[in-house]
Coordinates of C-alpha atoms and ligand atoms in Angstrom, one line a residue:
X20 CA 46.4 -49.5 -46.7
X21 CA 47.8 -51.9 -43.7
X22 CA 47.4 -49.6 -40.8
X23 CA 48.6 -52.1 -38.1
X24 CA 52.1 -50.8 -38.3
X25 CA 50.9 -47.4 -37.7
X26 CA 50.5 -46.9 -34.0
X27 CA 51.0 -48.9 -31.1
X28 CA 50.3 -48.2 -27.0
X29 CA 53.7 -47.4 -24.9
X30 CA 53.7 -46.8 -21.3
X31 CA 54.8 -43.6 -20.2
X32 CA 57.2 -44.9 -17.6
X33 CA 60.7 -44.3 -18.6
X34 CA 62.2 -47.4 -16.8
X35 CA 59.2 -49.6 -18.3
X36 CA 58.4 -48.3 -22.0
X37 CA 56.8 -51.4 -22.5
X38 CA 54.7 -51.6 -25.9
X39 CA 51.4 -53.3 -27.2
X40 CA 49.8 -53.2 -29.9
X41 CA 46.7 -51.6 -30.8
X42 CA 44.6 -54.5 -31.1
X43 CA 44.0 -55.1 -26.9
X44 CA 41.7 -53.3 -24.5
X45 CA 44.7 -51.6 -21.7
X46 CA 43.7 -49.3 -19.3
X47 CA 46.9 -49.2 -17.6
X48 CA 50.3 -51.1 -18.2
X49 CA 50.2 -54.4 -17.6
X50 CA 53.7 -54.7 -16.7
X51 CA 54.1 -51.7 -14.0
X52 CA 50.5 -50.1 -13.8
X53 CA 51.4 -46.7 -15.1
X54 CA 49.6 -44.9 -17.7
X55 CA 49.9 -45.6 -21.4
X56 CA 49.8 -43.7 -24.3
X57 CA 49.1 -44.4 -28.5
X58 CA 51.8 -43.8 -30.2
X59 CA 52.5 -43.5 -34.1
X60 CA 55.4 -44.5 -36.6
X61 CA 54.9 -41.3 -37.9
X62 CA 57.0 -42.6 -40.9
X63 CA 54.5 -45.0 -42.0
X64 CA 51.9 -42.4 -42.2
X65 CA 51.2 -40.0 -44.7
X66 CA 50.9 -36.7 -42.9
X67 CA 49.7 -34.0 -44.8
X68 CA 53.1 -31.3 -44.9
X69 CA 51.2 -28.5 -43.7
X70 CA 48.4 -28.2 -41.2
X71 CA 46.2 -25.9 -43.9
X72 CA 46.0 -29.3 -46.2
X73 CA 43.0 -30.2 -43.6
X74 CA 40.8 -27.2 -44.7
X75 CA 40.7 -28.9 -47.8
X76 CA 38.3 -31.8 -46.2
X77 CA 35.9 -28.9 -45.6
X78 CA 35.0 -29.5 -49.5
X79 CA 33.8 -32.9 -48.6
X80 CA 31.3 -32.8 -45.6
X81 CA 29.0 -35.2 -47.4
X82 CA 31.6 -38.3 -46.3
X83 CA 31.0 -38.2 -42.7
X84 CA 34.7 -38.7 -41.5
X85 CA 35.1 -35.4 -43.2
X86 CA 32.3 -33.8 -41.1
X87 CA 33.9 -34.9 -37.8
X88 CA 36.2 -32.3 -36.1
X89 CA 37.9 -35.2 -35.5
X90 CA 38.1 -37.4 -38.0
X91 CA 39.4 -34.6 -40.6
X92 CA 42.4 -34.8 -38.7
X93 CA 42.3 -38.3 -39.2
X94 CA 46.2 -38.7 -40.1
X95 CA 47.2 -37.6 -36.9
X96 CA 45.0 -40.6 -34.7
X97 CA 45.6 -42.7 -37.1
X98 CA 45.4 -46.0 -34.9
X99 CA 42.7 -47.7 -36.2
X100 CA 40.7 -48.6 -40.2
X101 CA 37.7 -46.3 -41.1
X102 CA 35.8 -49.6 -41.3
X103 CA 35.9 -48.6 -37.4
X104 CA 35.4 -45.4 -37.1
X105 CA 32.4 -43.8 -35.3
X106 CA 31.0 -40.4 -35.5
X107 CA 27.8 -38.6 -34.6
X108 CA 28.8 -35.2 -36.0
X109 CA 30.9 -34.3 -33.3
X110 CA 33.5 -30.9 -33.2
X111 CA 31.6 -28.7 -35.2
X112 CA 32.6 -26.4 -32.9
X113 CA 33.6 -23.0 -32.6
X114 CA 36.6 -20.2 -31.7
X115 CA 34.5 -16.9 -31.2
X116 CA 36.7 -13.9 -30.4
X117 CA 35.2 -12.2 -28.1
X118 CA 36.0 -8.5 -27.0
X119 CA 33.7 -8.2 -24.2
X120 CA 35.2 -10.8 -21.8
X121 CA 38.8 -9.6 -23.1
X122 CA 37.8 -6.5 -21.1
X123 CA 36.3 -8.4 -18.3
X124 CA 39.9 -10.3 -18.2
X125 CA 42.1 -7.0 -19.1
X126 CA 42.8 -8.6 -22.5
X127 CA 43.4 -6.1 -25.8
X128 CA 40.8 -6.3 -28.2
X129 CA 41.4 -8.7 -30.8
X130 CA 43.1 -11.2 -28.8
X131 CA 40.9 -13.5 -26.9
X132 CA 39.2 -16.2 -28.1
X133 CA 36.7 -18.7 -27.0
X134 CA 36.8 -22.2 -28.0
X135 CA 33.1 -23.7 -27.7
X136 CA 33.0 -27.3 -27.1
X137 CA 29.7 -27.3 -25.4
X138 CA 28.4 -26.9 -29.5
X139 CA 28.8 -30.4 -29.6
X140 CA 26.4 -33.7 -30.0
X141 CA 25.9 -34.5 -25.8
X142 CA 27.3 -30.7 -24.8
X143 CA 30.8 -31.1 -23.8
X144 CA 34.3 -31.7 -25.4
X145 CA 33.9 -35.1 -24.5
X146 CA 32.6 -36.2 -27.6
X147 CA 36.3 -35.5 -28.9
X148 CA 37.6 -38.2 -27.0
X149 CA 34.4 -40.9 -27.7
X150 CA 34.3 -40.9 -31.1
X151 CA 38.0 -41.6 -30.6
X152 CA 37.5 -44.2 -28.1
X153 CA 34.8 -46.0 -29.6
X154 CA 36.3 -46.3 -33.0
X155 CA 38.8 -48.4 -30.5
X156 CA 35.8 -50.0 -28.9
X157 CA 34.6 -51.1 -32.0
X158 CA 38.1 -52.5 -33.6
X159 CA 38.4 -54.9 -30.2
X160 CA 34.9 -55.7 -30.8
X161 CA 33.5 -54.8 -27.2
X162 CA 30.5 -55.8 -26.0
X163 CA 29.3 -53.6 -23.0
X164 CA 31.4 -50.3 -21.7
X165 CA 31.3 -48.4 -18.4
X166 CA 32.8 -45.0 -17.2
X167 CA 33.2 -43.0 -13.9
X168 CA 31.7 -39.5 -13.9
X169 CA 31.2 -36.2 -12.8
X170 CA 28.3 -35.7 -15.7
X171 CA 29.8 -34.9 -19.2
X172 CA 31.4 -38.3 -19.7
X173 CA 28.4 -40.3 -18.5
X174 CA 26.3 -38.4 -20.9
X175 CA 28.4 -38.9 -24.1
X176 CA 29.7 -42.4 -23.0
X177 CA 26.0 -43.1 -23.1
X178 CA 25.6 -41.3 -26.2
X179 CA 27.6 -43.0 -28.3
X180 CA 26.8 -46.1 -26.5
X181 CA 23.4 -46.1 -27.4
X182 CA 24.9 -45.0 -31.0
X183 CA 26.9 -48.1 -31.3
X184 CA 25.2 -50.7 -29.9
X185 CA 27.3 -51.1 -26.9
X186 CA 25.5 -52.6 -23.1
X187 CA 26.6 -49.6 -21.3
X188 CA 27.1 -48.5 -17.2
X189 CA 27.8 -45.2 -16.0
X190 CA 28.9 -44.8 -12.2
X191 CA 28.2 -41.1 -10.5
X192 CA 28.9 -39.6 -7.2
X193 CA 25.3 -39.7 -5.6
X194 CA 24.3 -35.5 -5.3
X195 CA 27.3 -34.8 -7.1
X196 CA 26.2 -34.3 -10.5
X197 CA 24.5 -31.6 -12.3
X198 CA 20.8 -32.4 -13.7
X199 CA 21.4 -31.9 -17.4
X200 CA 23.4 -33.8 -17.1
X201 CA 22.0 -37.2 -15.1
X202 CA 18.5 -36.3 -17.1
X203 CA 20.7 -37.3 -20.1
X204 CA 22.6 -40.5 -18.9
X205 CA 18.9 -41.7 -18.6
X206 CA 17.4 -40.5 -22.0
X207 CA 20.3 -42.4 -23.5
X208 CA 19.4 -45.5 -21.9
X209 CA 22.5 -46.4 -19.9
X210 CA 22.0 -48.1 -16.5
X211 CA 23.3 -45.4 -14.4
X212 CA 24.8 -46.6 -11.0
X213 CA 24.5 -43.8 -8.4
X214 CA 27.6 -44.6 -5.8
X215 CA 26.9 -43.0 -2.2
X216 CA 30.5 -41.3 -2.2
X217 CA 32.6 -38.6 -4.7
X218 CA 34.1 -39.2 -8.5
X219 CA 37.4 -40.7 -6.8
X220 CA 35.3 -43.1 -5.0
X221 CA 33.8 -43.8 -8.6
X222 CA 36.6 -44.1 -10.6
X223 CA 38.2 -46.3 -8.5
X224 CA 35.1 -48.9 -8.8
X225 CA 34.6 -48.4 -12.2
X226 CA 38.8 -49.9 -12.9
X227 CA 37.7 -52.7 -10.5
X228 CA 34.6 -53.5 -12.4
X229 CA 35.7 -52.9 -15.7
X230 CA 38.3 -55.5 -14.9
X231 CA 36.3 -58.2 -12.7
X232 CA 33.6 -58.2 -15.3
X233 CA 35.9 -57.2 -19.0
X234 CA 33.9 -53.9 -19.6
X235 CA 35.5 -51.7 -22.3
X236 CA 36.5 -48.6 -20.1
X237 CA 36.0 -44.8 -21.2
X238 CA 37.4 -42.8 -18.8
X239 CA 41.1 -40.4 -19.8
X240 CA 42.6 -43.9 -18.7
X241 CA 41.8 -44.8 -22.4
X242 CA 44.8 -43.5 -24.4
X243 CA 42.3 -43.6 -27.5
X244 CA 40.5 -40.9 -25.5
X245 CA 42.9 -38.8 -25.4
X246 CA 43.7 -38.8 -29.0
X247 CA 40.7 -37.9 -29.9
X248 CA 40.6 -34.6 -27.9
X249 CA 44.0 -33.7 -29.4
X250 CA 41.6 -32.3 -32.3
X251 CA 40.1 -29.2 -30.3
X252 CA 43.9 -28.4 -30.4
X253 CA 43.9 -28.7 -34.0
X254 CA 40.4 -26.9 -34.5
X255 CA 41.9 -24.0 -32.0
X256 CA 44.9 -23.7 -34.9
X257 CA 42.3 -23.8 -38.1
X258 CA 40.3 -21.3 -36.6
X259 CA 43.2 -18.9 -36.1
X260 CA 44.1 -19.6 -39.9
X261 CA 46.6 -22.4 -39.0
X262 CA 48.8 -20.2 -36.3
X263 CA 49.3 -21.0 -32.6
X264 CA 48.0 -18.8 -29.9
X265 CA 50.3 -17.9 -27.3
X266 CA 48.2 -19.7 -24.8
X267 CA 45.9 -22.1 -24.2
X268 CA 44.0 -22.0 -20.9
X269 CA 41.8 -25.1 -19.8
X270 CA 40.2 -26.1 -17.0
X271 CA 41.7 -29.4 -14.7
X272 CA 39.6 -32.0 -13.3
X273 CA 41.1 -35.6 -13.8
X274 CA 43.5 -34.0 -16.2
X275 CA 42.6 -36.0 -19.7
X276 CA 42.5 -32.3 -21.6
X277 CA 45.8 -30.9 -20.4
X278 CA 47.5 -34.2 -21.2
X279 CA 46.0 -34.7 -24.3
X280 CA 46.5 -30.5 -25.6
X281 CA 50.2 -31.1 -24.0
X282 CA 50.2 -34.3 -26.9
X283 CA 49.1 -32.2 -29.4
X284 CA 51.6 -29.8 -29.8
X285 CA 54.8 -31.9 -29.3
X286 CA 53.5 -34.4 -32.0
X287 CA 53.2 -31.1 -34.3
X288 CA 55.8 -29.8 -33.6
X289 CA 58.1 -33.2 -34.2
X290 CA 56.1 -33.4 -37.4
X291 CA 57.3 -29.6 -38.2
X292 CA 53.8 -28.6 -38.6
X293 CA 54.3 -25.6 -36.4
X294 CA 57.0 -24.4 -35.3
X295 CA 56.3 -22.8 -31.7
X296 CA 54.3 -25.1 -28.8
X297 CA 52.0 -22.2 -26.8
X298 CA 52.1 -21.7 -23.3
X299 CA 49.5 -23.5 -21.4
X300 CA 46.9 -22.5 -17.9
X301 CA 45.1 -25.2 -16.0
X302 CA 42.7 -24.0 -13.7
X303 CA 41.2 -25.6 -10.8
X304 CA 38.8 -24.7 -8.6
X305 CA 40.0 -24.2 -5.2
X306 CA 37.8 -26.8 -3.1
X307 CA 39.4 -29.4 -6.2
X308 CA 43.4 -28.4 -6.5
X309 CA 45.3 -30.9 -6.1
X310 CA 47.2 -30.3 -9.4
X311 CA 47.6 -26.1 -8.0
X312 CA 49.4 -27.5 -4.5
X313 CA 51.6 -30.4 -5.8
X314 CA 53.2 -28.2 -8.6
X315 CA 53.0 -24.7 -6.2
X316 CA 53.5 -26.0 -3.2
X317 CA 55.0 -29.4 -3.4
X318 CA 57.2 -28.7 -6.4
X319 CA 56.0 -31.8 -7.9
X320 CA 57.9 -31.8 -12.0
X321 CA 57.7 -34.2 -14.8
X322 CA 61.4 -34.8 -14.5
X323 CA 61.8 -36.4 -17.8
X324 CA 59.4 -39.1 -16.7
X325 CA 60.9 -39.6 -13.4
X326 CA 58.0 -38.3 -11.6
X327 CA 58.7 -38.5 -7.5
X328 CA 56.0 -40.6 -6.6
X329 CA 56.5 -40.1 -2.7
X330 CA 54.7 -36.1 -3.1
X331 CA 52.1 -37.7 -4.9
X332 CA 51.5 -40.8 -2.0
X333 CA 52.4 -39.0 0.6
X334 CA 50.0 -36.1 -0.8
X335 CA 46.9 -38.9 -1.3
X336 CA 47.4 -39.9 2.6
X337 CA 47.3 -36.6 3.5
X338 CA 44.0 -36.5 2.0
X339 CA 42.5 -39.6 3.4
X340 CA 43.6 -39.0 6.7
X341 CA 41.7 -35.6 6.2
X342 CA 38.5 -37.8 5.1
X343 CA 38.9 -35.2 2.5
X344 CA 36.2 -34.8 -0.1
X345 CA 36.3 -31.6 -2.7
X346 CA 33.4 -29.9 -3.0
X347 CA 33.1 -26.8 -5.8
X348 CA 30.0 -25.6 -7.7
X349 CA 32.4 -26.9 -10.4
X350 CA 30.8 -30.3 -10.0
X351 CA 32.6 -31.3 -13.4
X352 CA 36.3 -30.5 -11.6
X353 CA 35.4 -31.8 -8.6
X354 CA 38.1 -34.4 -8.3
X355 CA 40.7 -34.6 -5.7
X356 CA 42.9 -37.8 -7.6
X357 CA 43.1 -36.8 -11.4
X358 CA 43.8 -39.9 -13.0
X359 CA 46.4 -38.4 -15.7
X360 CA 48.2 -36.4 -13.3
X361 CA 51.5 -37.9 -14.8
X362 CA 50.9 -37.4 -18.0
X363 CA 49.4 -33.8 -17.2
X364 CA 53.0 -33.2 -15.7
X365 CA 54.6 -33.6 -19.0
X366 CA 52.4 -31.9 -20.4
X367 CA 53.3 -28.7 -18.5
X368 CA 56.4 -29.6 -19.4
X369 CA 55.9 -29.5 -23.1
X370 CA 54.1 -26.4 -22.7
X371 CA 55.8 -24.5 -20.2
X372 CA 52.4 -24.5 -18.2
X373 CA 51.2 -22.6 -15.3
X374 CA 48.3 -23.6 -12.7
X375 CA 45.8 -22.0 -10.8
X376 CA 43.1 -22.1 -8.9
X377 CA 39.9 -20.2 -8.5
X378 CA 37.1 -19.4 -5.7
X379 CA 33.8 -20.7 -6.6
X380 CA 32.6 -16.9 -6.3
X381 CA 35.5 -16.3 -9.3
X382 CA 33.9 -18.7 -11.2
X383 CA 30.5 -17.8 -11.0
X384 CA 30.8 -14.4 -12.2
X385 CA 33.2 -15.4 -15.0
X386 CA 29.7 -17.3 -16.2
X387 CA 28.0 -14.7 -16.0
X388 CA 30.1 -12.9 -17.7
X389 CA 30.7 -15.2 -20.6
X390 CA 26.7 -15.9 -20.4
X391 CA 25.9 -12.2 -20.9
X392 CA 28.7 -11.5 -24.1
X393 CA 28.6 -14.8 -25.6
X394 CA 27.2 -17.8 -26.1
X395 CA 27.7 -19.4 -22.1
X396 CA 28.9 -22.2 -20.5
X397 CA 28.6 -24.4 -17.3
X398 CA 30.7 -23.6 -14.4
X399 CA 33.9 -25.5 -14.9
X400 CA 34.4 -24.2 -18.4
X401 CA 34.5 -20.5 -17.0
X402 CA 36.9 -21.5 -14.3
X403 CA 39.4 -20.9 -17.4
X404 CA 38.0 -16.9 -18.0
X405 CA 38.0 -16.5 -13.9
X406 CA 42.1 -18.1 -13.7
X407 CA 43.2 -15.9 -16.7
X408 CA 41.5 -12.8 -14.9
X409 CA 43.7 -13.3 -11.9
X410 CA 46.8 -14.6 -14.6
X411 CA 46.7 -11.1 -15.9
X412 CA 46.6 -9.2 -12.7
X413 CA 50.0 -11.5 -11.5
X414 CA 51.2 -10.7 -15.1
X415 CA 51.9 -13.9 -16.0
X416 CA 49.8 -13.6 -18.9
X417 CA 50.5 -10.0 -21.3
X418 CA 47.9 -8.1 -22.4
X419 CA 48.2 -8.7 -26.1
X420 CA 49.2 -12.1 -26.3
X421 CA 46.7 -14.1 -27.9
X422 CA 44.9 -16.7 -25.5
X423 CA 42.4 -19.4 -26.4
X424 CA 40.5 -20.6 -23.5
X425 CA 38.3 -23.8 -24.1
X426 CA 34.8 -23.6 -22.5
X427 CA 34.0 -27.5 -22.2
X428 CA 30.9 -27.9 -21.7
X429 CA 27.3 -26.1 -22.2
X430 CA 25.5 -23.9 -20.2
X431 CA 22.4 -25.8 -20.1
X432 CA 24.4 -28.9 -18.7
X433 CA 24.0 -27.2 -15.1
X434 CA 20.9 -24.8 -15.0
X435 CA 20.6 -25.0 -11.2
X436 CA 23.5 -23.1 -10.7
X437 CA 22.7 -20.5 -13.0
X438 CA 19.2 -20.0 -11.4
X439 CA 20.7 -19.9 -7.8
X440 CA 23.0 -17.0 -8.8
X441 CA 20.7 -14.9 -10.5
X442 CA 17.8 -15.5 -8.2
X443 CA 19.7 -15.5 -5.2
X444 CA 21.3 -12.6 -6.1
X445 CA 24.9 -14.6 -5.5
X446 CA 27.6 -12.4 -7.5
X447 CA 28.2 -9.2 -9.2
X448 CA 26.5 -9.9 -12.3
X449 CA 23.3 -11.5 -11.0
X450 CA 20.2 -10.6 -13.3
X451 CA 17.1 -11.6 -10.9
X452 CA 14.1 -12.1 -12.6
X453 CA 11.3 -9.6 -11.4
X454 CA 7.9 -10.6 -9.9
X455 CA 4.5 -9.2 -11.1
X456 CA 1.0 -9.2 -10.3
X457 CA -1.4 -10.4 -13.6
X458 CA -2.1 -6.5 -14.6
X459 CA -1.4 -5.2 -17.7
X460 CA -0.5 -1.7 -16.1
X461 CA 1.3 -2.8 -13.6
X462 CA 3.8 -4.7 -16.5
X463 CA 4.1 -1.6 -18.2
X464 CA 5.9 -0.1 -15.2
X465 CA 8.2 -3.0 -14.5
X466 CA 9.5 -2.8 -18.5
X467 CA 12.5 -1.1 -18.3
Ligands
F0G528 N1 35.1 -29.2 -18.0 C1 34.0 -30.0 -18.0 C2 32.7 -29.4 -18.5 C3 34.1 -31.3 -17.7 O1 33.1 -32.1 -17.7 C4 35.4 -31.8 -17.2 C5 35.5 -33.2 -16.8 C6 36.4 -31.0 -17.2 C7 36.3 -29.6 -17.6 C8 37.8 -31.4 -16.8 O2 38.4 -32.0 -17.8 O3 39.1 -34.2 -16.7 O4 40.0 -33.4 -18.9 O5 40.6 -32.3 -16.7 N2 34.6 -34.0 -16.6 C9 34.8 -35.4 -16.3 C10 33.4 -36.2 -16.4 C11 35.6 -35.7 -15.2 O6 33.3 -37.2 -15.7 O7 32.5 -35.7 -17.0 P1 39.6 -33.0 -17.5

């Protein structure tokens, strides 16, 4: 099959639109800068006509593109030959409802469900998006690839690096990411860069880099990226036997999620796979919300495209002339200039979305929470338990609507934080451990 007609990259700028094809390495449009997008001649590609033809892959697991909980979605990323495509087992992830932390949210039983990326190959959704990304890597034949990074993207970027054969650099805020996190950036043998500044300072380098020196870039800037995660959407769907939930709630650090979820749903629902788009949540934490004050308090929309850029610069100098830097135990969301913030617009758009943000105190014992009733997470992931909390008490969000939130990353990624509550005896749920002299006796008392 010629796939070359198939998809194409468009930029997302109404008054541009300009088009490539798939065959070049574009971070950003060449003609105007703005962000770009893959794009499909849907009518070139055979689409399965209902979503429940997918389960059907689950009979073949022994072909690895079958395995992937990405790949078995293959017809809708269809950008690129299988000769190309790269997986290391990624998605096998799973939606757990879970009753306890419905009643920790004021949820009915029955209704909330947990979407566990942190099950896969490096710990975080990101491997959605890199065995996307790298299939791309791999069809324009690049050598050597670099990424910005609060922690999960270093880590799979290296993973899959190291998988591939790709010369790989991975730039980090120095102090600003969690140990699980560096310790595997190392393990996978990329040269990690340690900038003395935050993820904005990084991601800006890493563009500047990745250009000056023609490194394949893995960052949400990648619209191959983005495709990939569009799948945790489609895995959210199988595992509610191919319905919708009425919302989706994620957390928002440079936005690459939202965006890509947002994709998700109007591409299914133009193909009349399903027939209603859910409502979507992005959470931020409170020392990291840009997104929560330009759409609540600037009243910054997506406006067909038509996005007022002067909120958004006038916003950013507002910041630097703070000398602002955002600081959460969130390390992962700790990003003040989400690079997709555009297409994260039309995303809430799409999805008639809502955002919040949460205290860091919110967020720890939403960890705990999910920690104690199921199977944990790291911090930013349970921003998504601690903003649907506070969604229900507004009453935004009913009680027995059915809400998938998406815990991104896994709990081992960031143990300090975990320690520091329990020990420190930080939230409501802390669970301390208890000191004891080397006595037998003296252990029998402290059993409880
Ligand atoms: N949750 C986790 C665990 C993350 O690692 C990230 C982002 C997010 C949520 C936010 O997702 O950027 O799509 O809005 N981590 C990036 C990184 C920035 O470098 O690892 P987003």
């Amino acid at each position: 099959m010629d796939i070359s007609n198939n998809a194409f990259q468009k930029c997302i700028n109404p008054d541009c639109g300009a088009e490539f094809d798939c065959g070049q390495a574009l971070f950003k449009c060449p003609e105007c800068e703005e962000l770009l997008d893959a794009r499909y001649n849907w009518e070139k590609i055979e689409v399965p006509g209902k979503l429940d033809e997918f389960a059907k892959r689950w009979a073949e697991r022994a072909n690895p593109l079958d395995f992937s909980g990405v790949w078995r979605f293959r017809e809708l990323l269809n950008f690129c030959h299988d000769q190309y495509k790269v997986t290391i087992g990624e998605g096998q992830t799973i939606l757990q409802q879970n009753d306890a932390v419905a009643e920790f949210t004021d949820v009915k039983s029955g209704r909330l469900y947990l979407q566990y990326e942190g099950l896969n190959p490096s710990g975080s959704f990101k491997d959605n998006g890199m065995a996307a990304a790298f299939s791309h890597a791999k069809m324009v034949a690049a050598g050597s690839c670099a990424c910005a990074s609060t922690g999960n993207t270093s880590a799979s970027v290296a993973l899959y690096a190291h998988h591939c054969g790709l010369k790989c650099t991975v730039f980090i805020g120095s102090g600003r990411i969690a140990f699980g996190k560096l310790s595997q950036a190392m393990d996978y043998g990329a040269q990690t860069i340690q900038i003395l500044g935050d993820f904005d300072d990084c991601m800006r380098q890493v563009q500047d880099v990745c250009t000056k020196l023609g490194l394949y870039l893995l960052n949400s800037l990648n619209p191959f990226r983005l495709e990939g995660q569009k799948t945790i959407m489609y895995r959210i769907i199988e595992g509610l036997g191919w319905e919708v939930p009425d919302w989706i709630i994620v957390p928002g650090g440079n936005l690459g999620n939202s965006s890509a979820f947002g994709k998700a749903f109007y591409e299914l629902k133009q193909l009349g796979l399903i027939k209603q788009i859910p409502r979507m949540a992005i959470i931020n934490a409170t020392g990291a919300d840009t997104l929560t004050d330009l759409i609540n308090n600037k009243k910054l929309t997506w406006n067909n495209g038509n996005v007022d850029q002067k909120i958004i610069d006038n916003y950013y100098a507002g910041l630097t002339a703070r000398n602002f830097s955002p600081h959460t135990c969130a390390s992962a969301i700790e990003i003040s200039r989400p690079v997709n913030l555009k297409k994260c617009l039309r995303a809430i758009d799409i999805c008639n979305g809502v955002v919040r943000a949460v205290t860091d105190e919110e967020i720890l014992d939403a960890k705990a929470t999910i920690g104690r009733h199921g199977l944990g997470c790291e911090p930013a992931s349970a921003a998504t338990i601690a903003g649907l909390r506070n969604l229900r008490i507004e009453g935004v969000i009913g009680a027995d609507e059915r809400i998938a939130c998406v815990l991104t990353g896994h709990p081992l990624k960031d143990p300090n934080v975990t320690v520091n509550y329990h020990k420190e005896k930080q939230g409501k749920f802390s669970n301390p451990p208890t000191e004891a002299p080397n006595d037998f006796d003296e252990i029998i008392k402290l059993i409880k």
